[in-house]
PDB file of C-alpha atoms and ligand atoms in Angstrom:
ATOM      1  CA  UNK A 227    -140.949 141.473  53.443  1.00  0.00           C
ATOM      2  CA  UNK A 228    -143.470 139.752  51.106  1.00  0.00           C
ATOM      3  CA  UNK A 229    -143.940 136.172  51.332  1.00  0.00           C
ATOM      4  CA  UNK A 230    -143.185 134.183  47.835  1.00  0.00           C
ATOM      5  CA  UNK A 231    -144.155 131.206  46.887  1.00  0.00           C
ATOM      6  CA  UNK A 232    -142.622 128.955  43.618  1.00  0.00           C
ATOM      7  CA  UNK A 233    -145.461 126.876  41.385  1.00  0.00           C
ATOM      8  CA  UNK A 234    -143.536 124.339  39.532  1.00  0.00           C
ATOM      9  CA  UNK A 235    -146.062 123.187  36.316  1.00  0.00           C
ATOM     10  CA  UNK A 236    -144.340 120.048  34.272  1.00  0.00           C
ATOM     11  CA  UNK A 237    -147.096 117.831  33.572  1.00  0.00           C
ATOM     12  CA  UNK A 238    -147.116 114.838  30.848  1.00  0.00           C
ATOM     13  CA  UNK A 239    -149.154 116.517  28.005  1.00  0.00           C
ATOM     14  CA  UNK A 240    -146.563 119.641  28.294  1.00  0.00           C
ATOM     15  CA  UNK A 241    -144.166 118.176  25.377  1.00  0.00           C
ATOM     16  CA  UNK A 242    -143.851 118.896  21.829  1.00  0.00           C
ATOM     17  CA  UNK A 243    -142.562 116.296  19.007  1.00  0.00           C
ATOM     18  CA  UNK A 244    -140.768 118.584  16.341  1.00  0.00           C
ATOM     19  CA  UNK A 245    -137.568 118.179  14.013  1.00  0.00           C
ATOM     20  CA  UNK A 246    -134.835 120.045  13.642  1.00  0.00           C
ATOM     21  CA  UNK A 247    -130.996 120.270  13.361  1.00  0.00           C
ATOM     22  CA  UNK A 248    -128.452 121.971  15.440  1.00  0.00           C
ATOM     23  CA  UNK A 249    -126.107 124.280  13.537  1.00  0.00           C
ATOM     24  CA  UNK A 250    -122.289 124.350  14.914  1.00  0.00           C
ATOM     25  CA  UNK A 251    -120.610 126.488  13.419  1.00  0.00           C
ATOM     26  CA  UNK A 252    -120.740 127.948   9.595  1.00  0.00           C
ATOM     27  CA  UNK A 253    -119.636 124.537   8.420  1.00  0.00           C
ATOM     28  CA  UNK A 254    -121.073 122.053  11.061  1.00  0.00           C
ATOM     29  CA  UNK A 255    -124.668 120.847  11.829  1.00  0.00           C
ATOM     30  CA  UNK A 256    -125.994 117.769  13.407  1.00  0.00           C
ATOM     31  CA  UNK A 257    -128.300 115.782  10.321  1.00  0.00           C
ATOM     32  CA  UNK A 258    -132.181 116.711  10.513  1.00  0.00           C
ATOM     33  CA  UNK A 259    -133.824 114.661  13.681  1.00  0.00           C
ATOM     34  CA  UNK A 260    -136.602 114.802  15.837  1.00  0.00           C
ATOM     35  CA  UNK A 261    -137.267 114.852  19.824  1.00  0.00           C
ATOM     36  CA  UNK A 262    -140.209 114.981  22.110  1.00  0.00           C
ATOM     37  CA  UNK A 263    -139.365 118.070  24.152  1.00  0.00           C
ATOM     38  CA  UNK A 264    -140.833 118.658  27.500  1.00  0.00           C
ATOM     39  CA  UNK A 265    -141.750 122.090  28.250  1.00  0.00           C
ATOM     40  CA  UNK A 266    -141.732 122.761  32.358  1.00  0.00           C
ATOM     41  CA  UNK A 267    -141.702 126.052  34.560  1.00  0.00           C
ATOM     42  CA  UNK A 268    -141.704 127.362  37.638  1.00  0.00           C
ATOM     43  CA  UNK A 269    -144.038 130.614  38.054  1.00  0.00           C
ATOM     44  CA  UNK A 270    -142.889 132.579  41.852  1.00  0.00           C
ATOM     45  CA  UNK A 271    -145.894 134.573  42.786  1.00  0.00           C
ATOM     46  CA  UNK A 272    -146.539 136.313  46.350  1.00  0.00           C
ATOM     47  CA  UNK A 273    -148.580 134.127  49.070  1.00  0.00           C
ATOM     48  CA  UNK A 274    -151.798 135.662  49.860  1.00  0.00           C
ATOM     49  CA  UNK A 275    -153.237 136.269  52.959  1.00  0.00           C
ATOM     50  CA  UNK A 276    -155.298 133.227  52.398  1.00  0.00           C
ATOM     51  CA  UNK A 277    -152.524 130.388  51.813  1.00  0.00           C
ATOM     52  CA  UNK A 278    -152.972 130.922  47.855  1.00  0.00           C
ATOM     53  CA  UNK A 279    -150.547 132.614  45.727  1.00  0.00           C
ATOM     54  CA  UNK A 280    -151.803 132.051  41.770  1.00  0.00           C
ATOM     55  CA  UNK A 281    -154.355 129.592  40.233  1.00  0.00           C
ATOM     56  CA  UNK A 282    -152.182 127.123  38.735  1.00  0.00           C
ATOM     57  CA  UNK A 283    -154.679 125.826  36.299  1.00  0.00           C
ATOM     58  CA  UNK A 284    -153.977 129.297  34.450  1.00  0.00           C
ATOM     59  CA  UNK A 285    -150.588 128.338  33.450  1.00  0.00           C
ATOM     60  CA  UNK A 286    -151.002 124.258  32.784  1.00  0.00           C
ATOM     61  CA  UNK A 287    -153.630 125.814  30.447  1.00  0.00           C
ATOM     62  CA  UNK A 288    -150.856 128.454  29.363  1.00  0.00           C
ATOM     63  CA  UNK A 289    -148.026 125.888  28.676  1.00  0.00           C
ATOM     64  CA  UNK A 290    -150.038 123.325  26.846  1.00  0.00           C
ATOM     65  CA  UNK A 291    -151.363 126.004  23.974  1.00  0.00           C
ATOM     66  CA  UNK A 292    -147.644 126.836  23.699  1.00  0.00           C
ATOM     67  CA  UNK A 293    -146.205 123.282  23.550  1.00  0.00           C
ATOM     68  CA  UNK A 294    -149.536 122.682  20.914  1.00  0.00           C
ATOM     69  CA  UNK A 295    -148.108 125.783  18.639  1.00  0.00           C
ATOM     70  CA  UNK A 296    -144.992 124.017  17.912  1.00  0.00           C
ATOM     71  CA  UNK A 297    -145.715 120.504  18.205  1.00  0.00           C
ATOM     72  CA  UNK A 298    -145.631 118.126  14.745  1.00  0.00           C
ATOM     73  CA  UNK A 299    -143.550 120.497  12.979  1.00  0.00           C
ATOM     74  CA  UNK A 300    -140.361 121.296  11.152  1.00  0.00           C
ATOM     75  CA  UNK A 301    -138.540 123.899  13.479  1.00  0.00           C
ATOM     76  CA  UNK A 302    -136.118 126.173  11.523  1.00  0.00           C
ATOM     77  CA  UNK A 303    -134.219 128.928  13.053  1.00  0.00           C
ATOM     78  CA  UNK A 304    -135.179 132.209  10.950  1.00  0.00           C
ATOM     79  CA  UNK A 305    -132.272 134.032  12.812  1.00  0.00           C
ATOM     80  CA  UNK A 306    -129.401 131.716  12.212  1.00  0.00           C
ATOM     81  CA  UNK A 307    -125.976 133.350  10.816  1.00  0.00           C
ATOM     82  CA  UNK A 308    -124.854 130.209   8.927  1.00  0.00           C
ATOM     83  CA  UNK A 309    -127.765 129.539   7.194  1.00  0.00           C
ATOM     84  CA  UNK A 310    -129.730 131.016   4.638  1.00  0.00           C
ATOM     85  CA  UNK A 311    -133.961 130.506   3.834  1.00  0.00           C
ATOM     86  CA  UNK A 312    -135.828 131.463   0.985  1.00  0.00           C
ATOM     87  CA  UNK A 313    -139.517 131.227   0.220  1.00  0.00           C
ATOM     88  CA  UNK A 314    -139.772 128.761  -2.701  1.00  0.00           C
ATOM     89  CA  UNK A 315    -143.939 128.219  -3.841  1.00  0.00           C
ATOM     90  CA  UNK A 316    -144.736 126.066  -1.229  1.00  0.00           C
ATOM     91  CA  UNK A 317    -142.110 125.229   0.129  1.00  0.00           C
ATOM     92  CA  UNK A 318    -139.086 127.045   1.885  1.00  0.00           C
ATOM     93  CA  UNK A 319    -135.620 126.523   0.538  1.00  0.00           C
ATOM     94  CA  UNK A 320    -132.500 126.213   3.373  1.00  0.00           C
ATOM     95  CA  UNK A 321    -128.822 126.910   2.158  1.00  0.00           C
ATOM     96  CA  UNK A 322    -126.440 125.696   4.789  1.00  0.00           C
ATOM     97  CA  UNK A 323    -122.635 125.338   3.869  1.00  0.00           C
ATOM     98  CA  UNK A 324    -123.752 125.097   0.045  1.00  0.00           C
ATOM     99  CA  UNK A 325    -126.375 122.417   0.582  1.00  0.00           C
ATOM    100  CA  UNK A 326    -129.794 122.860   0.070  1.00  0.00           C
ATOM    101  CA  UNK A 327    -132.956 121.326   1.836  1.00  0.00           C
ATOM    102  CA  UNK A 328    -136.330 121.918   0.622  1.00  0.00           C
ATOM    103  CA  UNK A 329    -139.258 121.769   3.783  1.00  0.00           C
ATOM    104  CA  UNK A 330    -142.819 121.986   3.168  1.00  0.00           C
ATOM    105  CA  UNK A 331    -143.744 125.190   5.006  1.00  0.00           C
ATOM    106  CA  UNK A 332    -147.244 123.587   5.914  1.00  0.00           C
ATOM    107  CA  UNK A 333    -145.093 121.154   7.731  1.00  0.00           C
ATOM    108  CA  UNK A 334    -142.336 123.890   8.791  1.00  0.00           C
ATOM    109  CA  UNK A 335    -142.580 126.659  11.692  1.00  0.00           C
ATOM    110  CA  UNK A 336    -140.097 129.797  11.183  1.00  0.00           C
ATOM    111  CA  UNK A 337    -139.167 130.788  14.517  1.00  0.00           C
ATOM    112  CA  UNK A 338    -137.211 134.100  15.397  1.00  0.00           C
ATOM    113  CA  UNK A 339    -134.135 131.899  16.487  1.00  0.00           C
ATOM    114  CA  UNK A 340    -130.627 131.669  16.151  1.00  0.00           C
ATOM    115  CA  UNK A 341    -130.185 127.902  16.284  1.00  0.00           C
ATOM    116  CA  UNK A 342    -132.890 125.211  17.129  1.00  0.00           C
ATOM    117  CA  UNK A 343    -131.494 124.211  20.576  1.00  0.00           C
ATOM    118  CA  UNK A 344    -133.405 123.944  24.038  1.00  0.00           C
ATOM    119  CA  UNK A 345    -131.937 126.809  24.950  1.00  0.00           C
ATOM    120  CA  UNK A 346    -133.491 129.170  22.469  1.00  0.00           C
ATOM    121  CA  UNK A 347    -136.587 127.552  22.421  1.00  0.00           C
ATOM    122  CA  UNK A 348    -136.364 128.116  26.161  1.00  0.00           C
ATOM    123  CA  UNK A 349    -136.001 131.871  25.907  1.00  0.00           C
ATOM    124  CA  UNK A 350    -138.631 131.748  22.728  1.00  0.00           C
ATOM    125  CA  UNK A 351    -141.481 130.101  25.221  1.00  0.00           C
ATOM    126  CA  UNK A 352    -140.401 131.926  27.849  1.00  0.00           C
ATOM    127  CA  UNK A 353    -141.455 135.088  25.755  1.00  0.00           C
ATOM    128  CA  UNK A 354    -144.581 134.241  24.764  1.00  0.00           C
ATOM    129  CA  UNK A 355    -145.841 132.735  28.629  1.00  0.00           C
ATOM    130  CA  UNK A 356    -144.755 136.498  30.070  1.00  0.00           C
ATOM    131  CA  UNK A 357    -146.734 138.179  27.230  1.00  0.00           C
ATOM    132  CA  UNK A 358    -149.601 135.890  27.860  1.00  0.00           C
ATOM    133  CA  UNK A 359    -148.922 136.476  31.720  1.00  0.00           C
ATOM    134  CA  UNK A 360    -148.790 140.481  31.856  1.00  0.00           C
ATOM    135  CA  UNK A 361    -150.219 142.124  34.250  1.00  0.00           C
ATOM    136  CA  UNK A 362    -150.429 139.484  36.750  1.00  0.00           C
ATOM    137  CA  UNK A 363    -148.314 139.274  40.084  1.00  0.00           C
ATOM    138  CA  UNK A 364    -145.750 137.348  39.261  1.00  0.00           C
ATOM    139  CA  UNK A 365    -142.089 138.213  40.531  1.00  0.00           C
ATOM    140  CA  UNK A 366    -139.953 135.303  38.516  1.00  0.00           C
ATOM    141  CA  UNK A 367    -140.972 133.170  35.504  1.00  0.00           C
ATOM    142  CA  UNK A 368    -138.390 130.327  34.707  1.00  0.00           C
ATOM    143  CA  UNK A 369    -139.148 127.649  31.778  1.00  0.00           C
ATOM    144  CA  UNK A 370    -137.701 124.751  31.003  1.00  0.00           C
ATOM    145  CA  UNK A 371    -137.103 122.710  27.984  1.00  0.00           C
ATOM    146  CA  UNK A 372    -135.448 118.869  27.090  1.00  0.00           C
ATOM    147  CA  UNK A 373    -134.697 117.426  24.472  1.00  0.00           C
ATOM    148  CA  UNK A 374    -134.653 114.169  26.370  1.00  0.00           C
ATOM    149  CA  UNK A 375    -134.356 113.114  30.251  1.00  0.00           C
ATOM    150  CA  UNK A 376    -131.652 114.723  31.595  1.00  0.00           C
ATOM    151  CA  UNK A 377    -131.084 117.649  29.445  1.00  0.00           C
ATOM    152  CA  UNK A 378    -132.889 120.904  29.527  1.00  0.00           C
ATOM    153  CA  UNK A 379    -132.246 124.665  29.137  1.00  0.00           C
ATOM    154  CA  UNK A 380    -133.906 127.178  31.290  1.00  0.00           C
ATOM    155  CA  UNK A 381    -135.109 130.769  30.313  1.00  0.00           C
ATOM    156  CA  UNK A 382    -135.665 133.934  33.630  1.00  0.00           C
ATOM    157  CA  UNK A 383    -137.586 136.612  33.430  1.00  0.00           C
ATOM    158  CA  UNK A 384    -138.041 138.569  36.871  1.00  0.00           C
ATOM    159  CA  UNK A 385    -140.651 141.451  36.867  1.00  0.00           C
ATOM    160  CA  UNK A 386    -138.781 144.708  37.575  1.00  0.00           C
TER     161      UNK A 386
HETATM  162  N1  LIG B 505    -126.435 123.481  24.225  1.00  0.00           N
HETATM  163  C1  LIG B 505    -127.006 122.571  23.408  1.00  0.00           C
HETATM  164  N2  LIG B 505    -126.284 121.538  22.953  1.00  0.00           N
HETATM  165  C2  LIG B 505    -126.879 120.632  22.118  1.00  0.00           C
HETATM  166  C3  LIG B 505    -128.224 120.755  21.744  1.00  0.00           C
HETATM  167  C4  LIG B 505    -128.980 121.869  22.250  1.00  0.00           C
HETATM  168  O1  LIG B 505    -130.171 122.049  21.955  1.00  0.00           O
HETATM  169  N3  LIG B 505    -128.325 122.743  23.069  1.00  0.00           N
HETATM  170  N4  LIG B 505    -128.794 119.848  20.909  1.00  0.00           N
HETATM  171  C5  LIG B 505    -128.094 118.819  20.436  1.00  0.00           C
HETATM  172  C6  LIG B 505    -128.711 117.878  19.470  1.00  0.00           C
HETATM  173  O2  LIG B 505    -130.008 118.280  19.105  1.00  0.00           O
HETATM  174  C7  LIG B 505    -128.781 116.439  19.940  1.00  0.00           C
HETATM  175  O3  LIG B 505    -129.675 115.731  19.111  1.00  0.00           O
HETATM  176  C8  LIG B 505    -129.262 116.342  21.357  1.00  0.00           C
HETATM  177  O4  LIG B 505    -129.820 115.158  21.518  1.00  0.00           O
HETATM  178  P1  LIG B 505    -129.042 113.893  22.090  1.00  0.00           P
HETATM  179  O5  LIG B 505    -128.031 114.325  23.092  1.00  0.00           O
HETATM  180  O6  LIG B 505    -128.568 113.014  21.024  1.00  0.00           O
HETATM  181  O7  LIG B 505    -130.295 113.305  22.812  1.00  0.00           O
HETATM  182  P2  LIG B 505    -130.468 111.904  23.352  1.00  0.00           P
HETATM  183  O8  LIG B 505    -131.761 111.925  24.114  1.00  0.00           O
HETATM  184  O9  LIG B 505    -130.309 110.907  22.229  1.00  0.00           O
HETATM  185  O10 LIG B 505    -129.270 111.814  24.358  1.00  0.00           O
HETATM  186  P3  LIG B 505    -128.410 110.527  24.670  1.00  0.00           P
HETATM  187  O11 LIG B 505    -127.362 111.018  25.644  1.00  0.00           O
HETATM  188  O12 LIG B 505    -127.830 110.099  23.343  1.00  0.00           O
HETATM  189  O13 LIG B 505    -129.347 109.520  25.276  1.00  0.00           O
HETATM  190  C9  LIG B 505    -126.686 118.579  20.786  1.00  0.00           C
HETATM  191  N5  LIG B 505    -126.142 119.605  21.650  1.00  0.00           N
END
């Protein structure tokens, strides 16, 4: 049976400082905020021969360029049943519950999310590490993300 081995990779600079709003339902949302998420993971990879298992320089590397993608923006969830977003000139207009918000969208990221909550950014990271990860031996991938100490949401992915 092989012999596994879990990396766990949660340093300091592995945060992103975005706002957003959490939508409810088709009438509720939470008013626009911000939070300084912290992106973690834990990477299980088979033990070698030679008491290694994976260079884990390759994904502190991996998870900072992610947490950099999304970090000093506007995070709107493209996805979202409840609301609606238009492209406006420069700037992208939201219709939620018959109010409208106008965001810069040099200051705005559209993600391919339902809501903006932890746990989809979870499975929205979690995405983009395994594509950057392919091909490597790598039996699990679970990331983390908080919105503040003591609340996260992880994202799986297990190689087949
Ligand atoms: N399942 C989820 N539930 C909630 C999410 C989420 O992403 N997934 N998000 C929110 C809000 O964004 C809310 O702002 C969360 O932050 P909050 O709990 O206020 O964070 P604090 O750090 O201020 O927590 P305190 O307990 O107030 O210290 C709500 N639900």
């Amino acid at each position: 049976m092989k012999d596994y081995r879990s990396l766990y990779i949660g340093k300091e600079r592995h945060k992103f400082s975005a706002a957003h709003f959490t939508i409810f339902s088709a009438t509720e949302r939470e008013r626009l905020h911000g939070h300084n998420y912290t992106v973690s993971a834990r990477f299980l990879a088979p033990m070698g021969d030679n008491g290694f298992s994976a260079d884990y320089n390759v994904y502190k590397n991996r998870l900072s360029t992610l947490c950099d993608e999304l970090d000093e923006y506007m995070l709107l969830a493209a996805n979202s049943p409840h609301q609606q977003i238009r492209e406006d000139g420069d700037y992208y207009r939201v219709i939620f519950n018959g109010e409208e918000m106008l965001f810069l969208k040099s200051d705005t990221l559209l993600l391919p999310l339902r809501n903006a909550t932890v746990e989809e950014f979870a499975g929205y990271l979690l995405q983009k590490l395994v594509a950057l990860s392919t091909g490597e031996d790598l039996k699990e991938i679970e990331l983390f993300v908080a919105s503040g100490p003591g609340q996260r949401a992880g994202a799986l992915w297990r190689s087949n």
